[in-house]
Amino acid sequence: MNNDIISMKNINKFYDDFHVLKGINFSVKKGEIVVICGPSGSGKSTLIRCINGLEEIDEGNIIVDNMDIYESKKNLKEIRSEVGMVFQHFNLFPHLTILENITLAQNLVKKRSAKESKQIAHDLLEKVKLADKADSYPSDLSGGQKQRVAIARSLAMKPKVILFDEPTSALDPETIGDVLSVMKELAQENFTIVCVTHEMGFAKEVGDRIVFMDHGVIVEETTPNEFFNNPQSDRAKKFLNEILVH
């Protein structure tokens, strides 16, 4: 039986003449944690943004939880409600309180009652260690705190898959650890996670599989142990030398 919750076949994506994804074949099993890494401009963020239709592909097939993303608008809507996304720059609504940021989509998309959505929001703020920030506004929070709110907002939808697009790259170094510790907890709770990151310590500790991309292709796909101790391609060796030295 096929246990893949995400399946991408022969994906090609262009920005005008720029071929950003070149014949990508990529799949993720339920409960798997896949870390995508590679140099800037290699197509990593574009790849995960295609999974929930934030970017449209030019060729290929994407199946998420047995639904073809392009078969119907209904499928796309359902996939987006099942696939959480945590962005580099948080994307919180500045005019809403933290509590309102977490309850809004619950009310509109999941049609939960105000009471239920508030309870879920409070529980999740407790989980990400921000229980005292429910009535604050995003402008009152540090970058790391905003990112933890963004994670809580994503979890509130009870997603089957969570996509992280470089969740720590816009943060001050001292706040990165708090965000990574929340992500590590999620990894232990059997969530399916696809994470684009440069945090190699996180990749090594938490990932089930490392996908290394360069120039729009998947160059290597292996276990963290193999990737860090025995990279097969010269490109991966060069990347690791550069990133682990700095």
PDB file of C-alpha atoms in Angstrom:
ATOM      1  CA  MET A   1       0.000   0.000   0.000  1.00  0.00           C
ATOM      2  CA  ASN A   2       1.290   3.456  -0.914  1.00  0.00           C
ATOM      3  CA  ASN A   3       1.912   5.428   2.268  1.00  0.00           C
ATOM      4  CA  ASP A   4       2.843   8.683   0.502  1.00  0.00           C
ATOM      5  CA  ILE A   5       0.918  11.727   1.716  1.00  0.00           C
ATOM      6  CA  ILE A   6       2.703  13.934  -0.849  1.00  0.00           C
ATOM      7  CA  SER A   7       3.657  12.804  -4.335  1.00  0.00           C
ATOM      8  CA  MET A   8       5.162  15.106  -6.981  1.00  0.00           C
ATOM      9  CA  LYS A   9       5.875  13.609 -10.399  1.00  0.00           C
ATOM     10  CA  ASN A  10       7.894  15.153 -13.240  1.00  0.00           C
ATOM     11  CA  ILE A  11       7.419  18.711 -11.977  1.00  0.00           C
ATOM     12  CA  ASN A  12       8.605  21.525 -14.225  1.00  0.00           C
ATOM     13  CA  LYS A  13       8.211  25.159 -13.270  1.00  0.00           C
ATOM     14  CA  PHE A  14       9.330  28.264 -15.142  1.00  0.00           C
ATOM     15  CA  TYR A  15       9.514  31.945 -14.253  1.00  0.00           C
ATOM     16  CA  ASP A  16       9.415  33.345 -17.792  1.00  0.00           C
ATOM     17  CA  ASP A  17      12.568  31.827 -19.343  1.00  0.00           C
ATOM     18  CA  PHE A  18      14.071  30.710 -16.026  1.00  0.00           C
ATOM     19  CA  HIS A  19      13.614  26.957 -15.461  1.00  0.00           C
ATOM     20  CA  VAL A  20      13.323  26.915 -11.660  1.00  0.00           C
ATOM     21  CA  LEU A  21      12.221  23.257 -11.137  1.00  0.00           C
ATOM     22  CA  LYS A  22      13.508  20.684 -13.605  1.00  0.00           C
ATOM     23  CA  GLY A  23      11.753  17.314 -13.728  1.00  0.00           C
ATOM     24  CA  ILE A  24      11.333  16.999  -9.954  1.00  0.00           C
ATOM     25  CA  ASN A  25      10.152  13.682  -8.508  1.00  0.00           C
ATOM     26  CA  PHE A  26       9.560  13.975  -4.781  1.00  0.00           C
ATOM     27  CA  SER A  27       7.410  12.152  -2.239  1.00  0.00           C
ATOM     28  CA  VAL A  28       6.834  12.227   1.511  1.00  0.00           C
ATOM     29  CA  LYS A  29       5.390   9.474   3.687  1.00  0.00           C
ATOM     30  CA  LYS A  30       2.928  10.068   6.539  1.00  0.00           C
ATOM     31  CA  GLY A  31       4.805  11.001   9.702  1.00  0.00           C
ATOM     32  CA  GLU A  32       8.075  11.595   7.845  1.00  0.00           C
ATOM     33  CA  ILE A  33      10.272  14.651   8.466  1.00  0.00           C
ATOM     34  CA  VAL A  34      12.013  15.782   5.302  1.00  0.00           C
ATOM     35  CA  VAL A  35      14.541  18.618   5.345  1.00  0.00           C
ATOM     36  CA  ILE A  36      15.251  20.349   2.030  1.00  0.00           C
ATOM     37  CA  CYS A  37      18.544  22.205   1.837  1.00  0.00           C
ATOM     38  CA  GLY A  38      20.798  23.702  -0.795  1.00  0.00           C
ATOM     39  CA  PRO A  39      22.254  27.017  -1.922  1.00  0.00           C
ATOM     40  CA  SER A  40      20.090  30.114  -2.445  1.00  0.00           C
ATOM     41  CA  GLY A  41      18.222  30.046  -5.744  1.00  0.00           C
ATOM     42  CA  SER A  42      18.190  26.248  -5.997  1.00  0.00           C
ATOM     43  CA  GLY A  43      14.362  26.009  -6.079  1.00  0.00           C
ATOM     44  CA  LYS A  44      13.764  24.814  -2.507  1.00  0.00           C
ATOM     45  CA  SER A  45      11.103  27.348  -1.508  1.00  0.00           C
ATOM     46  CA  THR A  46       9.408  27.118  -4.898  1.00  0.00           C
ATOM     47  CA  LEU A  47       9.182  23.341  -4.477  1.00  0.00           C
ATOM     48  CA  ILE A  48       7.341  23.473  -1.175  1.00  0.00           C
ATOM     49  CA  ARG A  49       5.137  26.359  -2.292  1.00  0.00           C
ATOM     50  CA  CYS A  50       3.928  24.121  -5.155  1.00  0.00           C
ATOM     51  CA  ILE A  51       2.725  21.510  -2.638  1.00  0.00           C
ATOM     52  CA  ASN A  52      -0.236  23.652  -1.538  1.00  0.00           C
ATOM     53  CA  GLY A  53      -0.718  25.528  -4.797  1.00  0.00           C
ATOM     54  CA  LEU A  54       0.904  28.830  -3.789  1.00  0.00           C
ATOM     55  CA  GLU A  55       2.975  28.389  -6.940  1.00  0.00           C
ATOM     56  CA  GLU A  56       1.498  26.840 -10.073  1.00  0.00           C
ATOM     57  CA  ILE A  57       3.504  24.258 -11.969  1.00  0.00           C
ATOM     58  CA  ASP A  58       3.908  24.151 -15.746  1.00  0.00           C
ATOM     59  CA  GLU A  59       4.116  20.354 -16.061  1.00  0.00           C
ATOM     60  CA  GLY A  60       3.655  17.332 -13.841  1.00  0.00           C
ATOM     61  CA  ASN A  61       1.319  15.963 -11.160  1.00  0.00           C
ATOM     62  CA  ILE A  62       0.942  16.744  -7.474  1.00  0.00           C
ATOM     63  CA  ILE A  63      -1.090  14.442  -5.231  1.00  0.00           C
ATOM     64  CA  VAL A  64      -1.626  15.393  -1.566  1.00  0.00           C
ATOM     65  CA  ASP A  65      -3.515  13.002   0.712  1.00  0.00           C
ATOM     66  CA  ASN A  66      -4.849  11.144  -2.350  1.00  0.00           C
ATOM     67  CA  MET A  67      -6.189  14.353  -3.932  1.00  0.00           C
ATOM     68  CA  ASP A  68      -4.902  15.735  -7.220  1.00  0.00           C
ATOM     69  CA  ILE A  69      -4.202  19.397  -6.504  1.00  0.00           C
ATOM     70  CA  TYR A  70      -5.183  20.502 -10.009  1.00  0.00           C
ATOM     71  CA  GLU A  71      -8.208  18.261 -10.550  1.00  0.00           C
ATOM     72  CA  SER A  72     -10.653  20.770  -9.059  1.00  0.00           C
ATOM     73  CA  LYS A  73     -10.867  23.966  -7.050  1.00  0.00           C
ATOM     74  CA  LYS A  74     -12.539  21.918  -4.311  1.00  0.00           C
ATOM     75  CA  ASN A  75      -9.431  19.718  -4.064  1.00  0.00           C
ATOM     76  CA  LEU A  76      -7.146  22.737  -3.845  1.00  0.00           C
ATOM     77  CA  LYS A  77      -9.284  24.285  -1.108  1.00  0.00           C
ATOM     78  CA  GLU A  78      -9.305  21.035   0.857  1.00  0.00           C
ATOM     79  CA  ILE A  79      -5.554  20.531   0.441  1.00  0.00           C
ATOM     80  CA  ARG A  80      -4.883  24.048   1.699  1.00  0.00           C
ATOM     81  CA  SER A  81      -6.988  23.380   4.795  1.00  0.00           C
ATOM     82  CA  GLU A  82      -4.965  20.202   5.474  1.00  0.00           C
ATOM     83  CA  VAL A  83      -1.500  21.598   4.705  1.00  0.00           C
ATOM     84  CA  GLY A  84      -0.181  24.171   7.160  1.00  0.00           C
ATOM     85  CA  MET A  85       2.455  26.660   6.009  1.00  0.00           C
ATOM     86  CA  VAL A  86       4.906  28.617   8.135  1.00  0.00           C
ATOM     87  CA  PHE A  87       6.619  31.381   6.191  1.00  0.00           C
ATOM     88  CA  GLN A  88       9.949  33.120   6.581  1.00  0.00           C
ATOM     89  CA  HIS A  89       8.271  36.437   7.444  1.00  0.00           C
ATOM     90  CA  PHE A  90       5.445  35.196   9.714  1.00  0.00           C
ATOM     91  CA  ASN A  91       2.534  36.757   7.686  1.00  0.00           C
ATOM     92  CA  LEU A  92       0.584  37.686  10.822  1.00  0.00           C
ATOM     93  CA  PHE A  93      -2.208  40.267  10.552  1.00  0.00           C
ATOM     94  CA  PRO A  94      -0.799  43.380  12.285  1.00  0.00           C
ATOM     95  CA  HIS A  95      -4.246  44.812  13.190  1.00  0.00           C
ATOM     96  CA  LEU A  96      -5.383  41.635  14.991  1.00  0.00           C
ATOM     97  CA  THR A  97      -4.351  40.426  18.436  1.00  0.00           C
ATOM     98  CA  ILE A  98      -2.348  37.220  18.719  1.00  0.00           C
ATOM     99  CA  LEU A  99      -5.504  35.380  19.802  1.00  0.00           C
ATOM    100  CA  GLU A 100      -7.442  36.768  16.810  1.00  0.00           C
ATOM    101  CA  ASN A 101      -4.630  35.791  14.433  1.00  0.00           C
ATOM    102  CA  ILE A 102      -4.951  32.185  15.611  1.00  0.00           C
ATOM    103  CA  THR A 103      -8.764  32.026  15.675  1.00  0.00           C
ATOM    104  CA  LEU A 104      -9.566  33.758  12.370  1.00  0.00           C
ATOM    105  CA  ALA A 105      -9.011  30.842   9.967  1.00  0.00           C
ATOM    106  CA  GLN A 106     -10.494  28.387  12.467  1.00  0.00           C
ATOM    107  CA  ASN A 107     -13.763  30.348  12.335  1.00  0.00           C
ATOM    108  CA  LEU A 108     -13.759  31.065   8.596  1.00  0.00           C
ATOM    109  CA  VAL A 109     -12.359  27.811   7.171  1.00  0.00           C
ATOM    110  CA  LYS A 110     -13.036  25.158   9.808  1.00  0.00           C
ATOM    111  CA  LYS A 111     -16.344  26.808  10.905  1.00  0.00           C
ATOM    112  CA  ARG A 112     -15.553  26.262  14.577  1.00  0.00           C
ATOM    113  CA  SER A 113     -17.449  28.157  17.250  1.00  0.00           C
ATOM    114  CA  ALA A 114     -15.766  31.181  18.830  1.00  0.00           C
ATOM    115  CA  LYS A 115     -15.520  29.297  22.125  1.00  0.00           C
ATOM    116  CA  GLU A 116     -13.849  26.233  20.587  1.00  0.00           C
ATOM    117  CA  SER A 117     -11.423  28.224  18.445  1.00  0.00           C
ATOM    118  CA  LYS A 118     -10.382  30.390  21.420  1.00  0.00           C
ATOM    119  CA  GLN A 119      -9.783  27.306  23.564  1.00  0.00           C
ATOM    120  CA  ILE A 120      -7.618  25.750  20.837  1.00  0.00           C
ATOM    121  CA  ALA A 121      -5.716  29.045  20.464  1.00  0.00           C
ATOM    122  CA  HIS A 122      -5.054  29.312  24.200  1.00  0.00           C
ATOM    123  CA  ASP A 123      -3.888  25.682  24.352  1.00  0.00           C
ATOM    124  CA  LEU A 124      -1.496  26.245  21.448  1.00  0.00           C
ATOM    125  CA  LEU A 125      -0.118  29.489  22.891  1.00  0.00           C
ATOM    126  CA  GLU A 126       0.629  27.481  26.025  1.00  0.00           C
ATOM    127  CA  LYS A 127       2.380  24.875  23.866  1.00  0.00           C
ATOM    128  CA  VAL A 128       4.632  27.448  22.172  1.00  0.00           C
ATOM    129  CA  LYS A 129       5.257  29.148  25.546  1.00  0.00           C
ATOM    130  CA  LEU A 130       3.432  32.388  24.724  1.00  0.00           C
ATOM    131  CA  ALA A 131       0.329  32.006  26.915  1.00  0.00           C
ATOM    132  CA  ASP A 132       0.735  35.553  28.245  1.00  0.00           C
ATOM    133  CA  LYS A 133       0.695  37.119  24.746  1.00  0.00           C
ATOM    134  CA  ALA A 134      -2.918  36.351  23.720  1.00  0.00           C
ATOM    135  CA  ASP A 135      -4.031  39.994  23.879  1.00  0.00           C
ATOM    136  CA  SER A 136      -0.813  41.474  22.460  1.00  0.00           C
ATOM    137  CA  TYR A 137      -0.387  42.603  18.857  1.00  0.00           C
ATOM    138  CA  PRO A 138       2.328  41.336  16.491  1.00  0.00           C
ATOM    139  CA  SER A 139       4.200  44.647  16.814  1.00  0.00           C
ATOM    140  CA  ASP A 140       4.687  43.898  20.543  1.00  0.00           C
ATOM    141  CA  LEU A 141       6.521  40.627  19.833  1.00  0.00           C
ATOM    142  CA  SER A 142      10.071  39.725  18.829  1.00  0.00           C
ATOM    143  CA  GLY A 143      10.678  37.922  15.547  1.00  0.00           C
ATOM    144  CA  GLY A 144      11.072  34.589  17.314  1.00  0.00           C
ATOM    145  CA  GLN A 145       7.816  35.090  19.213  1.00  0.00           C
ATOM    146  CA  LYS A 146       5.989  35.998  15.994  1.00  0.00           C
ATOM    147  CA  GLN A 147       7.273  32.837  14.361  1.00  0.00           C
ATOM    148  CA  ARG A 148       6.052  30.733  17.290  1.00  0.00           C
ATOM    149  CA  VAL A 149       2.625  32.402  16.926  1.00  0.00           C
ATOM    150  CA  ALA A 150       2.722  31.550  13.205  1.00  0.00           C
ATOM    151  CA  ILE A 151       3.415  27.909  14.120  1.00  0.00           C
ATOM    152  CA  ALA A 152       0.515  27.936  16.610  1.00  0.00           C
ATOM    153  CA  ARG A 153      -1.766  29.432  13.940  1.00  0.00           C
ATOM    154  CA  SER A 154      -0.800  26.654  11.546  1.00  0.00           C
ATOM    155  CA  LEU A 155      -1.345  23.943  14.188  1.00  0.00           C
ATOM    156  CA  ALA A 156      -4.792  25.356  15.019  1.00  0.00           C
ATOM    157  CA  MET A 157      -6.048  24.063  11.684  1.00  0.00           C
ATOM    158  CA  LYS A 158      -5.031  20.523  12.720  1.00  0.00           C
ATOM    159  CA  PRO A 159      -3.046  20.027   9.507  1.00  0.00           C
ATOM    160  CA  LYS A 160      -1.959  16.647   8.159  1.00  0.00           C
ATOM    161  CA  VAL A 161       1.231  18.228   6.781  1.00  0.00           C
ATOM    162  CA  ILE A 162       3.217  21.275   7.914  1.00  0.00           C
ATOM    163  CA  LEU A 163       5.481  23.084   5.455  1.00  0.00           C
ATOM    164  CA  PHE A 164       8.217  25.333   6.837  1.00  0.00           C
ATOM    165  CA  ASP A 165       9.810  27.791   4.418  1.00  0.00           C
ATOM    166  CA  GLU A 166      13.109  28.905   6.018  1.00  0.00           C
ATOM    167  CA  PRO A 167      11.335  29.602   9.335  1.00  0.00           C
ATOM    168  CA  THR A 168      14.436  30.906  11.132  1.00  0.00           C
ATOM    169  CA  SER A 169      16.243  32.841   8.399  1.00  0.00           C
ATOM    170  CA  ALA A 170      14.677  36.213   9.284  1.00  0.00           C
ATOM    171  CA  LEU A 171      15.303  35.841  13.035  1.00  0.00           C
ATOM    172  CA  ASP A 172      17.919  37.213  15.396  1.00  0.00           C
ATOM    173  CA  PRO A 173      20.356  34.461  16.411  1.00  0.00           C
ATOM    174  CA  GLU A 174      19.216  34.475  20.055  1.00  0.00           C
ATOM    175  CA  THR A 175      15.580  33.750  19.125  1.00  0.00           C
ATOM    176  CA  ILE A 176      16.272  30.910  16.681  1.00  0.00           C
ATOM    177  CA  GLY A 177      16.643  28.301  19.446  1.00  0.00           C
ATOM    178  CA  ASP A 178      13.112  28.892  20.795  1.00  0.00           C
ATOM    179  CA  VAL A 179      11.592  28.342  17.348  1.00  0.00           C
ATOM    180  CA  LEU A 180      13.696  25.235  16.668  1.00  0.00           C
ATOM    181  CA  SER A 181      12.749  23.731  20.035  1.00  0.00           C
ATOM    182  CA  VAL A 182       9.027  24.073  19.146  1.00  0.00           C
ATOM    183  CA  MET A 183       9.724  22.440  15.774  1.00  0.00           C
ATOM    184  CA  LYS A 184      11.621  19.599  17.471  1.00  0.00           C
ATOM    185  CA  GLU A 185       8.617  18.968  19.730  1.00  0.00           C
ATOM    186  CA  LEU A 186       6.355  18.747  16.671  1.00  0.00           C
ATOM    187  CA  ALA A 187       8.789  16.295  15.096  1.00  0.00           C
ATOM    188  CA  GLN A 188       8.304  13.990  18.101  1.00  0.00           C
ATOM    189  CA  GLU A 189       4.506  14.179  17.796  1.00  0.00           C
ATOM    190  CA  ASN A 190       4.337  12.305  14.493  1.00  0.00           C
ATOM    191  CA  PHE A 191       3.504  15.313  12.322  1.00  0.00           C
ATOM    192  CA  THR A 192       4.436  15.103   8.653  1.00  0.00           C
ATOM    193  CA  ILE A 193       6.918  17.951   8.155  1.00  0.00           C
ATOM    194  CA  VAL A 194       8.676  19.322   5.083  1.00  0.00           C
ATOM    195  CA  CYS A 195      11.169  21.994   6.064  1.00  0.00           C
ATOM    196  CA  VAL A 196      13.395  24.209   3.935  1.00  0.00           C
ATOM    197  CA  THR A 197      16.213  25.392   6.187  1.00  0.00           C
ATOM    198  CA  HIS A 198      19.893  26.231   6.530  1.00  0.00           C
ATOM    199  CA  GLU A 199      19.861  25.020  10.147  1.00  0.00           C
ATOM    200  CA  MET A 200      22.050  21.968   9.683  1.00  0.00           C
ATOM    201  CA  GLY A 201      21.999  21.026  13.366  1.00  0.00           C
ATOM    202  CA  PHE A 202      18.205  20.763  13.197  1.00  0.00           C
ATOM    203  CA  ALA A 203      18.421  18.789   9.943  1.00  0.00           C
ATOM    204  CA  LYS A 204      20.875  16.339  11.460  1.00  0.00           C
ATOM    205  CA  GLU A 205      18.980  15.894  14.719  1.00  0.00           C
ATOM    206  CA  VAL A 206      15.385  15.798  13.528  1.00  0.00           C
ATOM    207  CA  GLY A 207      15.256  14.890   9.831  1.00  0.00           C
ATOM    208  CA  ASP A 208      14.357  11.401   8.625  1.00  0.00           C
ATOM    209  CA  ARG A 209      15.586  12.343   5.169  1.00  0.00           C
ATOM    210  CA  ILE A 210      17.661  15.122   3.641  1.00  0.00           C
ATOM    211  CA  VAL A 211      16.916  16.379   0.129  1.00  0.00           C
ATOM    212  CA  PHE A 212      19.738  18.456  -1.340  1.00  0.00           C
ATOM    213  CA  MET A 213      18.834  20.711  -4.285  1.00  0.00           C
ATOM    214  CA  ASP A 214      20.893  22.781  -6.691  1.00  0.00           C
ATOM    215  CA  HIS A 215      19.876  24.620  -9.875  1.00  0.00           C
ATOM    216  CA  GLY A 216      16.325  23.264  -9.787  1.00  0.00           C
ATOM    217  CA  VAL A 217      17.156  19.553  -9.468  1.00  0.00           C
ATOM    218  CA  ILE A 218      17.361  17.123  -6.570  1.00  0.00           C
ATOM    219  CA  VAL A 219      21.056  16.240  -6.430  1.00  0.00           C
ATOM    220  CA  GLU A 220      20.987  13.931  -3.388  1.00  0.00           C
ATOM    221  CA  GLU A 221      18.302  12.341  -1.255  1.00  0.00           C
ATOM    222  CA  THR A 222      19.435  10.287   1.711  1.00  0.00           C
ATOM    223  CA  THR A 223      19.511   9.921   5.508  1.00  0.00           C
ATOM    224  CA  PRO A 224      21.038  12.701   7.621  1.00  0.00           C
ATOM    225  CA  ASN A 225      23.841  10.339   8.675  1.00  0.00           C
ATOM    226  CA  GLU A 226      24.769   9.584   5.058  1.00  0.00           C
ATOM    227  CA  PHE A 227      24.400  13.170   3.902  1.00  0.00           C
ATOM    228  CA  PHE A 228      26.590  14.705   6.585  1.00  0.00           C
ATOM    229  CA  ASN A 229      29.183  11.926   6.792  1.00  0.00           C
ATOM    230  CA  ASN A 230      29.305  10.641   3.246  1.00  0.00           C
ATOM    231  CA  PRO A 231      27.883  13.117   0.672  1.00  0.00           C
ATOM    232  CA  GLN A 232      27.989  11.615  -2.819  1.00  0.00           C
ATOM    233  CA  SER A 233      28.171  14.680  -5.064  1.00  0.00           C
ATOM    234  CA  ASP A 234      30.907  17.300  -5.281  1.00  0.00           C
ATOM    235  CA  ARG A 235      28.185  19.959  -5.079  1.00  0.00           C
ATOM    236  CA  ALA A 236      26.907  18.648  -1.724  1.00  0.00           C
ATOM    237  CA  LYS A 237      30.471  18.361  -0.393  1.00  0.00           C
ATOM    238  CA  LYS A 238      31.149  21.984  -1.335  1.00  0.00           C
ATOM    239  CA  PHE A 239      27.849  23.145   0.220  1.00  0.00           C
ATOM    240  CA  LEU A 240      28.546  21.318   3.490  1.00  0.00           C
ATOM    241  CA  ASN A 241      32.117  22.602   3.665  1.00  0.00           C
ATOM    242  CA  GLU A 242      30.881  26.159   3.272  1.00  0.00           C
ATOM    243  CA  ILE A 243      27.870  25.986   5.575  1.00  0.00           C
ATOM    244  CA  LEU A 244      29.485  23.960   8.379  1.00  0.00           C
ATOM    245  CA  VAL A 245      32.565  26.175   8.486  1.00  0.00           C
ATOM    246  CA  HIS A 246      30.503  29.377   9.030  1.00  0.00           C
TER     247      HIS A 246
END
